[in-house]
XYZ file of C-alpha atoms in Angstrom:
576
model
C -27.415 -25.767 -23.116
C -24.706 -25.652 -20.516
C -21.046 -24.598 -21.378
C -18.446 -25.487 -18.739
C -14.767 -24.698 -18.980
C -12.114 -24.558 -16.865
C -8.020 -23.592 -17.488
C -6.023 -26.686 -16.678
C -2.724 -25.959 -19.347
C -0.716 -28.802 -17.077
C -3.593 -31.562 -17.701
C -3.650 -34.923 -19.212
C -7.142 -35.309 -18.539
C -10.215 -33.388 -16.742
C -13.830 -34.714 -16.681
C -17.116 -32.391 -15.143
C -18.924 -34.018 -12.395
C -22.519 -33.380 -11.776
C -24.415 -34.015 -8.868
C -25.594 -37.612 -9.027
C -21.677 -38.603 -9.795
C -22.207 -38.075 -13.562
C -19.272 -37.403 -15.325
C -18.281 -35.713 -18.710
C -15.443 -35.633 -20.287
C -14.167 -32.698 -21.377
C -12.284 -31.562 -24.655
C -9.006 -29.445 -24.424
C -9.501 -26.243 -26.296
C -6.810 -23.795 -26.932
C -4.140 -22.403 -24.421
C -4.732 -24.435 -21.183
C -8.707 -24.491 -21.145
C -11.086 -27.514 -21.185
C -14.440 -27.089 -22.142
C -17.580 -29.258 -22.616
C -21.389 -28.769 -23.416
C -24.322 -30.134 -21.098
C -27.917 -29.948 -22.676
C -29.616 -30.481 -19.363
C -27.372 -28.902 -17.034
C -28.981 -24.800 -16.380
C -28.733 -23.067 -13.371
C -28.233 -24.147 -9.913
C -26.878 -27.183 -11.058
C -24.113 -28.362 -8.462
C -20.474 -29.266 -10.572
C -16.789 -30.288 -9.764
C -13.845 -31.062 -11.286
C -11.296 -33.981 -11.725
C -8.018 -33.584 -12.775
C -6.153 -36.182 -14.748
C -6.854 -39.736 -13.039
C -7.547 -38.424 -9.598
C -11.081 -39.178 -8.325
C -10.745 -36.377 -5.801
C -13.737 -34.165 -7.139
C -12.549 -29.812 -6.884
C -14.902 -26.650 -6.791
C -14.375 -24.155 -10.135
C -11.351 -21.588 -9.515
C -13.643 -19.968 -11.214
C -17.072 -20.652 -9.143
C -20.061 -18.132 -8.721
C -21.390 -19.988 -5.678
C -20.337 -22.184 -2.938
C -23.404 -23.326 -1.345
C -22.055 -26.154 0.780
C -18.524 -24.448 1.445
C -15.252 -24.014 -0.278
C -14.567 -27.564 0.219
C -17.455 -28.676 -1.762
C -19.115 -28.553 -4.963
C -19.638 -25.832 -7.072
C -23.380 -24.374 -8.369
C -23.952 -22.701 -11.412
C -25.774 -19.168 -11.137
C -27.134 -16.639 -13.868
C -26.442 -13.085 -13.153
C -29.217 -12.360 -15.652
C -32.374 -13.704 -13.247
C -31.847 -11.181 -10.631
C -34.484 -8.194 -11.192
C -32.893 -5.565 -10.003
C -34.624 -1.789 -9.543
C -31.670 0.452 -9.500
C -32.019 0.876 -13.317
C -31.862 4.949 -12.520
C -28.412 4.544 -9.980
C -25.819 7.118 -11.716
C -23.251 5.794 -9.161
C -21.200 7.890 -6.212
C -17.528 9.550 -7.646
C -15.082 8.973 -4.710
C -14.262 12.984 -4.761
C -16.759 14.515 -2.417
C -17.871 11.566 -0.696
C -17.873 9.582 2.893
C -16.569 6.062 3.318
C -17.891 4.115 5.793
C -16.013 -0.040 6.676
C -18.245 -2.084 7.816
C -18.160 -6.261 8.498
C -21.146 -7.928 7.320
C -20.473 -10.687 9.815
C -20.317 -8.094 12.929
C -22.387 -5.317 11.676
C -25.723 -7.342 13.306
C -26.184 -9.811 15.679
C -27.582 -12.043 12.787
C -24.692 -10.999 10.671
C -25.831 -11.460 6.857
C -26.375 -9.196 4.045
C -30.124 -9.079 4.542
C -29.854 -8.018 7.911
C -27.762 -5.055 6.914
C -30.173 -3.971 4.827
C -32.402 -3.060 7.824
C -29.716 -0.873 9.314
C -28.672 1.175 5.663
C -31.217 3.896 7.115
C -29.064 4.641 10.083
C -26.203 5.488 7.573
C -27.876 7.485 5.299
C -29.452 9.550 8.426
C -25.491 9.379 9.280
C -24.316 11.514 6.262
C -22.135 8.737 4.809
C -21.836 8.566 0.500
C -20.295 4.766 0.609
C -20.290 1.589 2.256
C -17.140 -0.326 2.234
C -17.752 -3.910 3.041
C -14.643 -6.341 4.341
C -13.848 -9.140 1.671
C -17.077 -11.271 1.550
C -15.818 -13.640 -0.992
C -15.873 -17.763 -0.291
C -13.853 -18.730 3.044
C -13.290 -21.756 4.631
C -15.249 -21.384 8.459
C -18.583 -19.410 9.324
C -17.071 -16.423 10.119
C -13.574 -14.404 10.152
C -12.185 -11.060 8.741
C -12.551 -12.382 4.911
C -8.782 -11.880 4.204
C -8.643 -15.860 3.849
C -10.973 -16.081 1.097
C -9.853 -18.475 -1.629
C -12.811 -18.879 -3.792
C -12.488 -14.998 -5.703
C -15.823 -14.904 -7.533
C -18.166 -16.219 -5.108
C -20.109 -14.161 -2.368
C -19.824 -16.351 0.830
C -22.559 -18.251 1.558
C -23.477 -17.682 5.668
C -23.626 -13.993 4.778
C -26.821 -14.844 1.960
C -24.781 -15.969 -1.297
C -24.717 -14.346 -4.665
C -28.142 -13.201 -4.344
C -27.924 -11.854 -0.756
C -24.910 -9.680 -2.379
C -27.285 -8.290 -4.798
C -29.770 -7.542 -2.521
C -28.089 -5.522 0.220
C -26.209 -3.059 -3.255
C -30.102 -2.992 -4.567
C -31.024 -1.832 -1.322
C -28.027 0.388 -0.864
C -28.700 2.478 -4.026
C -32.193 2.832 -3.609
C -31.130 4.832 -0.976
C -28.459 6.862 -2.585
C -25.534 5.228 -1.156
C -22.964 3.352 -3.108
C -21.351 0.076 -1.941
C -17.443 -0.735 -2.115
C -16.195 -4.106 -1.549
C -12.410 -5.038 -0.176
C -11.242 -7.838 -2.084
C -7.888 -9.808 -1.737
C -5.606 -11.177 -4.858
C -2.154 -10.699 -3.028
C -2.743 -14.043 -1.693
C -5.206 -17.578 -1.056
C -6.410 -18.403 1.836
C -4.799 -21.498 4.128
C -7.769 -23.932 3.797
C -9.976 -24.969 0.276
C -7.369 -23.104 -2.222
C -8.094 -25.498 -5.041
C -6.864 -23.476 -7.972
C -2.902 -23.775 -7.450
C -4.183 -27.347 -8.689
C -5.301 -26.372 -11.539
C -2.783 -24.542 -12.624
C 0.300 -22.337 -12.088
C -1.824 -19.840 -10.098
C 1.190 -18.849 -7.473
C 4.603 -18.577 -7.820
C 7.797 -19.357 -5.833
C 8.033 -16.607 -3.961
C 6.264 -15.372 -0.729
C 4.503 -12.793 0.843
C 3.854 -12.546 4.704
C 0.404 -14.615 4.043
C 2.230 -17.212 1.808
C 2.726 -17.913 -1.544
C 2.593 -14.881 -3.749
C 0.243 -15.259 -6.907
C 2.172 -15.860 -10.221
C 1.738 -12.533 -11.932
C 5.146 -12.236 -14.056
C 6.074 -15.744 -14.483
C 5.006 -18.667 -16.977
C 1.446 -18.728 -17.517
C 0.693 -15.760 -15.890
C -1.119 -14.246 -18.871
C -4.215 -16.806 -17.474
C -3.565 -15.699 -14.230
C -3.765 -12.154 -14.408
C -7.001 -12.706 -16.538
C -8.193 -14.516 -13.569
C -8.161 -11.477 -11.312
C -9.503 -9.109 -13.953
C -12.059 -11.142 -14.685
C -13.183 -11.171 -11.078
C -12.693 -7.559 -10.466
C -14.953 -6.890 -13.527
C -17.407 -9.167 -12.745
C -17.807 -7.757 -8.909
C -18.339 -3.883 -10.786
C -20.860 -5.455 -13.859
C -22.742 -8.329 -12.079
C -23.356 -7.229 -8.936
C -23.498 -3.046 -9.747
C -20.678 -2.553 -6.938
C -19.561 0.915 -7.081
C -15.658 0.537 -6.471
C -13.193 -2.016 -4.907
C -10.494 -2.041 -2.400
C -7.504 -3.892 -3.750
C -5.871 -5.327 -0.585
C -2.410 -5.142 -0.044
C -1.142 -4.033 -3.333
C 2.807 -3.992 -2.576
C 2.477 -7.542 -2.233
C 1.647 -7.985 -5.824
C 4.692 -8.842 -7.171
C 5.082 -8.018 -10.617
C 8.273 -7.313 -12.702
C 6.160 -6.989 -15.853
C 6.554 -3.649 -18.036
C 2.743 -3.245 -17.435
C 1.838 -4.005 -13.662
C -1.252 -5.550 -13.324
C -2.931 -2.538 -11.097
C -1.659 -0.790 -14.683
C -3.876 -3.309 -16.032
C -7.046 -3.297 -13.879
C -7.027 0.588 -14.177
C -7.457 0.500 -18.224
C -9.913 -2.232 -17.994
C -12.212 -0.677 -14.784
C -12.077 2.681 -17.097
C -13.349 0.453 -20.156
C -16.364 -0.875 -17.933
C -17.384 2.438 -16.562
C -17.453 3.915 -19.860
C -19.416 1.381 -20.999
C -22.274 1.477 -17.999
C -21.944 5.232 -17.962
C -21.213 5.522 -14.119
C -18.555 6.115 -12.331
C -16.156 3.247 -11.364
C -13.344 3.536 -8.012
C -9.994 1.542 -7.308
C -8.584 1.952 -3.959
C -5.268 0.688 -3.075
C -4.176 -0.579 0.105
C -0.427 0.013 0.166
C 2.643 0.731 2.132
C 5.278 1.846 0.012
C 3.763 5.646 0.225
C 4.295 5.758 -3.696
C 1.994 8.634 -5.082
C 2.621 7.047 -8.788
C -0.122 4.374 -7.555
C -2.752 7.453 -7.979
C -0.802 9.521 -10.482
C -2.954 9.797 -13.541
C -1.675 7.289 -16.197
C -1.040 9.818 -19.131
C 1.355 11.609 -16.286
C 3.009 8.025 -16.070
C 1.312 6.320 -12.944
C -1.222 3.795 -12.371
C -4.512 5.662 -12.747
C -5.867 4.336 -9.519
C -8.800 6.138 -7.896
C -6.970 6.749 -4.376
C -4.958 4.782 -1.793
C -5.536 3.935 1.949
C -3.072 6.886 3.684
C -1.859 5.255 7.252
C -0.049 8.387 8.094
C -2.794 10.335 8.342
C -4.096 8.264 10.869
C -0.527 7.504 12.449
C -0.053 11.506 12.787
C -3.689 11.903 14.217
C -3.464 8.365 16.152
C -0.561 9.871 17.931
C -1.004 13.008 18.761
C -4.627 12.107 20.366
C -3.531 8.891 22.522
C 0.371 9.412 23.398
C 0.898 6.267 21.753
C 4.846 5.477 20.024
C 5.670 1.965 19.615
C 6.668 0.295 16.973
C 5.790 2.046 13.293
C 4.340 4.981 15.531
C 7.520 5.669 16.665
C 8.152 8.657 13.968
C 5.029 10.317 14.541
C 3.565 12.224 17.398
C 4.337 15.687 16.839
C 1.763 18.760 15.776
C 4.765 18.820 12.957
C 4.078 15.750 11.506
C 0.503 16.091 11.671
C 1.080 19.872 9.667
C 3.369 17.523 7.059
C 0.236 15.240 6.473
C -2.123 18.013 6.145
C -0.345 19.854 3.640
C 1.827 17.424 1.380
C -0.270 13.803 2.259
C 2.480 11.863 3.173
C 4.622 12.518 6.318
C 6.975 9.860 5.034
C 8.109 11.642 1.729
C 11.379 10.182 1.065
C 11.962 10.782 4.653
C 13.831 8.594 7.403
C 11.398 5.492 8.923
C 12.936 4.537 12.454
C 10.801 1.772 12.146
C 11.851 0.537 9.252
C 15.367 1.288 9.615
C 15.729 3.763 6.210
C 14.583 6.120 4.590
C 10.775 5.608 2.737
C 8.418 7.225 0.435
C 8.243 9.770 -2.103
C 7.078 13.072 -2.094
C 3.396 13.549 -3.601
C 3.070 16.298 -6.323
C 1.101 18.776 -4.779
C -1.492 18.998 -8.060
C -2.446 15.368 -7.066
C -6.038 15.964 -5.106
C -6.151 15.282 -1.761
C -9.498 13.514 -2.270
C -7.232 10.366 -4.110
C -6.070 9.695 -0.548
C -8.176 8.103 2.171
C -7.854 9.059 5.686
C -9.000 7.435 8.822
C -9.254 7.864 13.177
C -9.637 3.772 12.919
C -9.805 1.470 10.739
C -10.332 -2.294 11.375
C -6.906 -3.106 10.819
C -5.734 -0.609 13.151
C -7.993 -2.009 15.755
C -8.213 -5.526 15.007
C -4.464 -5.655 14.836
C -4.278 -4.602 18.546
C -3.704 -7.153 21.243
C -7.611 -6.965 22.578
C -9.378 -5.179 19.574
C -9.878 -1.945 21.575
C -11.028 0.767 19.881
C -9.460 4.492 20.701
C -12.690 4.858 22.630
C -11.809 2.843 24.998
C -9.331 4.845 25.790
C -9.891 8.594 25.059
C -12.563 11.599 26.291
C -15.574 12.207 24.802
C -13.759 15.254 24.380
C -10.692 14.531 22.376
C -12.637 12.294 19.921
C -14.519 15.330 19.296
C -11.651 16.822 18.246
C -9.970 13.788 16.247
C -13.142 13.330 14.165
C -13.360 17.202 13.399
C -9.453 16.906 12.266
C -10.493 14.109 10.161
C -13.610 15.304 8.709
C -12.311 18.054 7.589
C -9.228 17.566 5.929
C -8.269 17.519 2.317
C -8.747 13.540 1.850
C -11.659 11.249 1.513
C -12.613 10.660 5.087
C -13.762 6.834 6.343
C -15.476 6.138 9.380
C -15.294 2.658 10.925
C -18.473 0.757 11.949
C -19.847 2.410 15.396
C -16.999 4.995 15.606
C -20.022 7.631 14.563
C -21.258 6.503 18.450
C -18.037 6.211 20.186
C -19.195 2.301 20.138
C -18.055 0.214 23.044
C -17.417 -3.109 21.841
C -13.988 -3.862 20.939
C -13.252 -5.461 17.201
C -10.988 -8.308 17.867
C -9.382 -10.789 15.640
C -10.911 -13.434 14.949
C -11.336 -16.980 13.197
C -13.026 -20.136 12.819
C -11.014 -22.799 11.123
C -12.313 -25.816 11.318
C -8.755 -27.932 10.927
C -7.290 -28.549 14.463
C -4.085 -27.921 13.204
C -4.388 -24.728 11.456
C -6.848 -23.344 13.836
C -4.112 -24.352 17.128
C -1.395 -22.227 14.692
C -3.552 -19.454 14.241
C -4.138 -19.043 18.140
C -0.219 -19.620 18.840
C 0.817 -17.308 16.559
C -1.173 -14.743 17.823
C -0.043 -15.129 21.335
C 3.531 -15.143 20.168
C 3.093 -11.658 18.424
C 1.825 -9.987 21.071
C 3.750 -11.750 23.570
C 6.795 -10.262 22.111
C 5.242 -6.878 22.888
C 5.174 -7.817 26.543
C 1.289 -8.834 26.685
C 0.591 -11.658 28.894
C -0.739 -14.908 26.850
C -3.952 -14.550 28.887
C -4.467 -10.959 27.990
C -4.918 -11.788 24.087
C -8.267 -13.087 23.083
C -8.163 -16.452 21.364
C -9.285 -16.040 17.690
C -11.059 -19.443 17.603
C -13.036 -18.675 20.699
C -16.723 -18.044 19.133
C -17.045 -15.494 21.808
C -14.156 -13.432 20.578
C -16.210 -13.468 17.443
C -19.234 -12.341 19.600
C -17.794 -9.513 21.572
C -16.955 -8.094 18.119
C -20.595 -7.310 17.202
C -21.611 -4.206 16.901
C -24.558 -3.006 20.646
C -27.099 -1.038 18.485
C -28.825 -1.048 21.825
C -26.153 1.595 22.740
C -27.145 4.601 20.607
C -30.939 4.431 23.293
C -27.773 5.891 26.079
C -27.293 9.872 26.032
C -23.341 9.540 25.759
C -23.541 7.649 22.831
C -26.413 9.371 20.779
C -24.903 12.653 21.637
C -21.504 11.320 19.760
C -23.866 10.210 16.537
C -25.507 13.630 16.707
C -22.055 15.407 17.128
C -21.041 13.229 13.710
C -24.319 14.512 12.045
C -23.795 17.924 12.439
C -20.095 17.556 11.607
C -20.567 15.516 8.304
C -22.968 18.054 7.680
C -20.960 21.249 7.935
C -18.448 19.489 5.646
C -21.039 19.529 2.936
C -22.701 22.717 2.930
C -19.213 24.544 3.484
C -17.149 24.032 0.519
C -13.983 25.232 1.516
C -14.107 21.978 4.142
C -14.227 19.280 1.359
C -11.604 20.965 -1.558
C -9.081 18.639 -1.949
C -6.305 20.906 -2.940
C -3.440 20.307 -0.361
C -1.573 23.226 -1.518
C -4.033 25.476 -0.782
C -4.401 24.256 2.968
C -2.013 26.305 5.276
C -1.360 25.141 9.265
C 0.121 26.779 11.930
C 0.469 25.067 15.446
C 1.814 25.701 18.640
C 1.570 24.784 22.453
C -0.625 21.893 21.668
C -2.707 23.423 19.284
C -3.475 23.856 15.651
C -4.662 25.864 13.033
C -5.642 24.583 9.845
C -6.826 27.166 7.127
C -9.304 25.668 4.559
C -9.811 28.945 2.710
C -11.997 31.434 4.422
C -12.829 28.664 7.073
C -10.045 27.518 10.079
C -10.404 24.624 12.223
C -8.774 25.275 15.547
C -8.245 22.674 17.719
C -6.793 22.644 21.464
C -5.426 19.101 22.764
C -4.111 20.619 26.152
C -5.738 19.593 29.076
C -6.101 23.448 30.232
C -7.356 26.131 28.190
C -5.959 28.414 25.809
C -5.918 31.193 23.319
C -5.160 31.381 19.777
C -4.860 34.187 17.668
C -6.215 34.458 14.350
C -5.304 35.474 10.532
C -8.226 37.454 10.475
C -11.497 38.725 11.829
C -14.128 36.046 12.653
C -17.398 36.442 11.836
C -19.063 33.064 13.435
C -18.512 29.801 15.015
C -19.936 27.229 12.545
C -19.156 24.538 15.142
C -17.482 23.706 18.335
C -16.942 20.009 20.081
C -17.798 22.038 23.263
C -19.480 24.383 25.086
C -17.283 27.858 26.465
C -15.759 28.710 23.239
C -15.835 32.578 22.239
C -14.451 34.175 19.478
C -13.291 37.854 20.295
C -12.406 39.234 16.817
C -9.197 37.892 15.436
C -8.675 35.813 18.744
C -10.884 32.606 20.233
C -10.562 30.771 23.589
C -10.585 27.330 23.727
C -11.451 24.853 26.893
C -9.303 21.854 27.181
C -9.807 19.758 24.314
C -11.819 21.481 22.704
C -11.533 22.313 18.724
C -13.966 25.217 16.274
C -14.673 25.518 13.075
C -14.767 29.113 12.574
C -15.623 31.274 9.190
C -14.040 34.474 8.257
């Protein structure tokens, strides 16, 4: 016996179809849902929906699996048949650890979950605690970034379905390292978002994807369940270890108790309950700390929040770069601001955005509940031609970017093939199948960057399957010296930051920085990372007596008792 139900409050009328054009019509039950009973009907048994009179047959807001594409019918799954063997997994906290981003789609040339699998090895050899895939719920398309998606419960299919999912976390835990997934409620996608049919899903206002979703108006009771529902689900059914909430300050909510108020009581609930620990990340850019402020000290209670200007201030100061939103940043200053009190904008003025922005972060809040990043794939993907800072820098100064990184107070995230300096750009791409949307898509990314003076033929046409292509990661590159020299550099870096506490405490008001001349010294305890982005050589003195080099990015540094030389770009980790 088969129960289906769906929330329709707005209906006159809805019927199940199964495959074979069999319908069933369905009783209303209380506050907006329809349900019905099918003896016959167990798993993998393909279903739609009709509304009213309409014979226009509509996937489940609600589906598990999307077989044939958002656009057609929906398949019943049970969680319960998958035998998984990570009975023993504890989980991975966030404090401590290592993200890593990756995009199933571009990780491998075959780009599924399965074929990820054969590559979770490389990470674990890498030093990395957690994977953090890019939204692989239902989009319209074969591939794109996943920030379309529009079916929110339902792993999409050309990366290996529900049960592909389950296999690459399986296989991710058995080998100690905990998987993350990026998932998107800020918005639907363009093409197959059938639930605003069903219901009052979004509400008049907009966002800068569209429509916002209806959190604080009628109905929204359903709505909100909706997303907490699917965020619970991703954590229980498939043993994820934490989520990325895209894009939280579009969630617009007047409500006395904001949904991300909300998910943080219920994610606590569920990892009491399965006795590991659970992890909310927040994408946002309103640099307001009371998103990871502990709810009994009247914030949200999330885990940790994306922190751009920590990669703005590094970004900067490593590449020259100051247009648009990097217009503020640049200086060893704001770098020392970062470093020491999270946010540079604190309630500070944003040239960029014309005012003043942010608040200051209490300095007992752990720098750990703030991730930091060199790249990210929204701060190469959202470049004209996807180029990644390698492109661009030395050998040299990314040395001394991911040593800045790596060991500050936050939680550190690589991006896929940054650990190699990886040469293949990570550009933006789609594959729409409607003309119409797929011609806006490509105008309105020429328009954006055309704007910014790049020539129309310069920016890479996101429905061109080779932009799609050139975005995969060349494992073939880590077989060339310059390359598997940068993974080993990461190796030993990743693991000086775990045998050397003082590298991974998160208090920020215990790190100190002083900087000059273009460089800067960062005091982590009895350990200082120096670092020297001249292009000439320099001194720097010391607040105390060395007693070793624990690591340098190059070769000709010495250490002459409270003193140490430093070639051009060049940075040490020295203990005292």
């Amino acid at each position: 016996m088969t129960e289906f139900s769906v929330w329709a409050p707005d209906a006159a009328r809805v019927r199940l179809r199964l495959a074979g054009d069999t319908d069933h019509e369905m009783r209303a039950a209380a506050d907006g849902w329809w349900q019905v009973e099918v003896p016959d009907a167990g798993p993998g048994t393909d279903y739609s929906f009709l509304l009213n009179d309409d014979e226009t047959p509509l996937p489940d807001p609600r589906s598990p699996w999307q077989p044939a594409g958002v656009h057609g019918p929906s398949r019943s799954y049970d969680h319960s048949a998958f035998e998984w063997s990570d009975s023993l997994w504890t989980g991975r906290q966030l404090p401590g650890s290592i993200l890593y981003e990756l995009h199933i789609g571009t990780f491998t040339p075959e780009g599924t979950f399965d074929a990820a699998i054969d590559r979770l090895d490389h990470l674990v050899s890498l030093g990395v605690d957690l994977i953090e895939l890019l939204p692989v719920n239902a989009f319209n398309g074969e591939h794109n970034w996943g920030y379309d998606g529009v079916c929110w419960y339902a792993p999409h299919q050309p990366y290996g379905g529900p049960d592909g999912l389950k296999r690459f976390v399986d296989a991710a835990h058995a080998r100690g390292l905990g998987v993350i997934l990026d998932v998107v409620y800020n918005h639907f996608g363009p093409s197959g978002a059938y639930a605003p049919r069903f219901g009052p899903y979004l509400a008049e206002q907009s966002n800068s994807w569209g429509r916002s979703v209806n959190l604080d108006g009628p109905h929204s009771d359903e709505v909100r369940r909706y997303i907490i529902d699917s965020v619970l689900m991703w954590l229980r059914d498939y043993h994820v270890d934490g989520l990325r909430l895209d894009a939280v300050h579009a969630l617009l909510d007047s409500r006395a108790v904001p949904i991300l108020e909300e998910l943080t009581i219920a994610v606590e609930s569920l990892s009491t309950h399965l006795g590991r620990p659970l992890s909310l990340i927040a994408e946002s850019d309103l640099n307001d700390p009371r998103l990871i402020t502990p709810r009994e000290a009247g914030g949200f209670g999330l885990h940790a929040q994306w922190n751009d200007d920590a990669h703005h201030a590094l970004h900067t100061l490593l590449t020259g770069e100051r247009q648009g939103y990097y217009g503020d940043f640049g200086s060893l200053e704001t770098l020392a601001d970062v470093l020491t009190g999270g946010f540079f904008h604190a309630g500070t003025w944003s040239s960029f955005r014309n005012r003043h922005h942010g608040r200051p972060v209490d300095p007992r809040i752990p720098g750990h509940r703030m991730v930091a990043y060199l790249q990210n794939h929204d701060q190469i993907g959202n470049r004209a031609t996807g180029d990644r800072i390698s492109a661009s820098l030395s050998p040299s100064l990314l040395r001394v970017g991911a040593t800045l990184l790596l060991t500050a107070p936050f939680t550190p995230m690589l991006f896929m093939g940054e650990e190699w300096a990886a040469s293949t750009p990570w550009q933006f791409f789609t594959s729409h199948p409607e003309p119409e949307l797929a011609s806006a898509v490509r105008t309105g990314r020429r328009r954006e960057f055309a704007a910014h003076g790049w020539p129309e033929g310069d920016v890479p046409d996101p429905q061109d399957p080779q932009t799609f292509v050139r975005s995969r990661l060349d494992w073939a590159e880590l077989d060339k010296p310059e390359h598997a020299s940068m993974l080993a550099f990461y190796q030993r870096l990743i693991g000086l930051r775990r045998s050397v506490p003082d590298l991974s405490d998160p208090r920020l008001h215990a790190v100190s920085v002083q900087h000059g001349d273009q460089f800067l010294l960062m005091r982590r305890g009895d350990t200082l990372v120096v670092a020297n982005l001249a292009g000439r050589g320099q001194g720097v003195s010391l607040p105390g007596v060395a007693r070793r080099v624990l690591l340098a990015t190059g070769e000709g540094v010495t250490v002459m008792r409270d003193r140490i030389e430093l070639p051009a770009e060049t940075a040490a980790i020295v203990a005292l």
